[in-house]
Amino acid sequence: MEDLKKIIIGDTEMPIKIDLNVLEKIQDEYGSIHEFEKDILGIWYVTDEDGNQIYEDGKPVIRMKEPSIKAIKVVLPAMINEGLEIEAEIKRTEFIPVKEREIIRQCSIPYKELGRIIHEEFKRCFSTKKY
């Protein structure tokens, strides 16, 4: 059985899943998975006045900022609906998608915590199982 993590939206516990379907949506919106991850973590690379990336000891200089609301709004509805669809398949019930606006409006999780939750689920889709 699929191991689905849960998140509370409004008064409802909902399954979440980031898989290839959700990664495709992220890639369509961001152009790259790496850019999305930087945004959800709040990482930005420091550049000089000409726009060139600055390096120290051969490593890019980075700064932290708050997670991108855009990144959250892109992935949250997609990962919830993917989780709901998987859950419906497992339970052999009808999949009823939740509207993006409904998810965003009912979400009361502070956005920094939401960014952390999303990144944890994001990392799960890249982990390999030990056999």
CSV table of C-alpha atoms in Angstrom, one decimal, residues 1-128:
chain,number,residue,atom,x,y,z
A,1,MET,CA,0.0,0.0,0.0
A,2,GLU,CA,1.2,3.5,-0.8
A,3,ASP,CA,2.7,5.4,2.1
A,4,LEU,CA,1.0,8.7,1.9
A,5,LYS,CA,1.8,11.5,4.3
A,6,LYS,CA,-1.1,13.7,5.5
A,7,ILE,CA,-1.6,17.5,5.8
A,8,ILE,CA,-4.4,19.3,7.5
A,9,ILE,CA,-6.3,21.8,5.2
A,10,GLY,CA,-9.1,23.5,7.0
A,11,ASP,CA,-10.7,20.8,9.1
A,12,THR,CA,-9.7,18.0,6.8
A,13,GLU,CA,-6.7,15.7,6.8
A,14,MET,CA,-5.6,15.2,3.2
A,15,PRO,CA,-3.0,12.9,1.7
A,16,ILE,CA,0.0,14.4,-0.2
A,17,LYS,CA,2.3,13.0,-2.8
A,18,ILE,CA,5.0,14.4,-5.0
A,19,ASP,CA,5.7,12.0,-7.8
A,20,LEU,CA,6.5,12.3,-11.5
A,21,ASN,CA,3.1,13.8,-12.2
A,22,VAL,CA,3.7,16.6,-9.7
A,23,LEU,CA,7.3,17.1,-10.8
A,24,GLU,CA,6.1,17.6,-14.4
A,25,LYS,CA,3.8,20.4,-13.2
A,26,ILE,CA,6.7,22.0,-11.2
A,27,GLN,CA,9.0,21.7,-14.3
A,28,ASP,CA,6.3,23.3,-16.5
A,29,GLU,CA,6.0,26.2,-14.1
A,30,TYR,CA,9.6,26.7,-13.2
A,31,GLY,CA,11.6,25.3,-16.1
A,32,SER,CA,13.7,23.2,-13.7
A,33,ILE,CA,13.2,21.2,-10.6
A,34,HIS,CA,16.3,22.8,-9.1
A,35,GLU,CA,14.8,26.3,-9.4
A,36,PHE,CA,11.7,25.2,-7.6
A,37,GLU,CA,13.7,23.7,-4.8
A,38,LYS,CA,15.7,26.9,-4.3
A,39,ASP,CA,12.4,28.8,-4.1
A,40,ILE,CA,10.7,26.5,-1.7
A,41,LEU,CA,13.8,26.6,0.5
A,42,GLY,CA,14.2,30.3,0.2
A,43,ILE,CA,17.7,30.1,-1.3
A,44,TRP,CA,19.1,32.8,-3.6
A,45,TYR,CA,22.5,33.1,-5.1
A,46,VAL,CA,24.4,36.4,-4.5
A,47,THR,CA,25.4,38.2,-7.7
A,48,ASP,CA,27.5,41.3,-8.3
A,49,GLU,CA,26.2,44.5,-9.9
A,50,ASP,CA,26.6,42.9,-13.4
A,51,GLY,CA,24.5,39.9,-12.5
A,52,ASN,CA,27.4,37.5,-12.2
A,53,GLN,CA,27.3,34.9,-9.5
A,54,ILE,CA,29.7,35.5,-6.6
A,55,TYR,CA,31.9,32.6,-5.4
A,56,GLU,CA,34.0,32.2,-2.2
A,57,ASP,CA,36.4,29.3,-1.9
A,58,GLY,CA,35.0,27.9,-5.2
A,59,LYS,CA,31.5,27.7,-3.8
A,60,PRO,CA,28.6,30.0,-4.8
A,61,VAL,CA,27.6,32.5,-2.1
A,62,ILE,CA,24.0,32.0,-1.0
A,63,ARG,CA,21.6,33.8,1.2
A,64,MET,CA,18.4,32.6,2.8
A,65,LYS,CA,15.1,34.3,2.5
A,66,GLU,CA,11.5,33.2,3.1
A,67,PRO,CA,10.0,30.4,1.0
A,68,SER,CA,8.3,31.5,-2.2
A,69,ILE,CA,4.5,31.8,-2.0
A,70,LYS,CA,4.4,31.1,-5.7
A,71,ALA,CA,6.3,27.8,-5.2
A,72,ILE,CA,3.8,26.9,-2.5
A,73,LYS,CA,0.8,27.8,-4.6
A,74,VAL,CA,2.2,25.8,-7.6
A,75,VAL,CA,2.8,22.6,-5.7
A,76,LEU,CA,0.3,22.4,-2.8
A,77,PRO,CA,-2.8,21.8,-4.9
A,78,ALA,CA,-1.0,19.4,-7.2
A,79,MET,CA,0.4,17.3,-4.4
A,80,ILE,CA,-2.9,17.2,-2.5
A,81,ASN,CA,-4.8,16.2,-5.6
A,82,GLU,CA,-2.2,13.6,-6.5
A,83,GLY,CA,-2.5,12.2,-3.0
A,84,LEU,CA,-6.3,12.1,-3.2
A,85,GLU,CA,-6.2,10.3,-6.6
A,86,ILE,CA,-3.8,7.7,-5.3
A,87,GLU,CA,-5.9,7.2,-2.2
A,88,ALA,CA,-9.0,6.8,-4.3
A,89,GLU,CA,-7.3,4.2,-6.4
A,90,ILE,CA,-6.2,2.3,-3.3
A,91,LYS,CA,-9.7,2.4,-1.8
A,92,ARG,CA,-11.4,1.9,-5.1
A,93,THR,CA,-13.5,5.0,-4.7
A,94,GLU,CA,-14.2,7.9,-7.0
A,95,PHE,CA,-11.5,10.5,-7.2
A,96,ILE,CA,-12.9,14.0,-6.5
A,97,PRO,CA,-10.3,16.7,-7.0
A,98,VAL,CA,-10.2,19.7,-4.7
A,99,LYS,CA,-10.1,23.1,-6.4
A,100,GLU,CA,-6.9,25.0,-6.1
A,101,ARG,CA,-8.6,28.1,-4.7
A,102,GLU,CA,-10.3,26.0,-2.1
A,103,ILE,CA,-7.0,24.5,-0.9
A,104,ILE,CA,-5.3,27.8,-0.8
A,105,ARG,CA,-8.1,29.6,1.0
A,106,GLN,CA,-8.6,26.9,3.7
A,107,CYS,CA,-4.9,26.3,4.4
A,108,SER,CA,-4.0,27.8,7.8
A,109,ILE,CA,-0.5,26.4,8.1
A,110,PRO,CA,2.1,29.2,8.4
A,111,TYR,CA,3.9,29.5,5.1
A,112,LYS,CA,7.3,28.8,6.5
A,113,GLU,CA,6.1,25.6,8.0
A,114,LEU,CA,4.3,24.8,4.8
A,115,GLY,CA,7.5,25.3,2.8
A,116,ARG,CA,9.3,22.8,5.2
A,117,ILE,CA,6.5,20.2,4.8
A,118,ILE,CA,6.5,20.6,1.0
A,119,HIS,CA,10.3,20.2,0.9
A,120,GLU,CA,10.2,17.1,3.1
A,121,GLU,CA,7.7,15.5,0.7
A,122,PHE,CA,9.8,16.8,-2.3
A,123,LYS,CA,12.9,15.0,-0.9
A,124,ARG,CA,10.9,11.8,-0.4
A,125,CYS,CA,10.3,11.5,-4.2
A,126,PHE,CA,14.1,11.3,-4.7
A,127,SER,CA,15.0,8.9,-2.0
A,128,THR,CA,15.8,5.3,-2.9
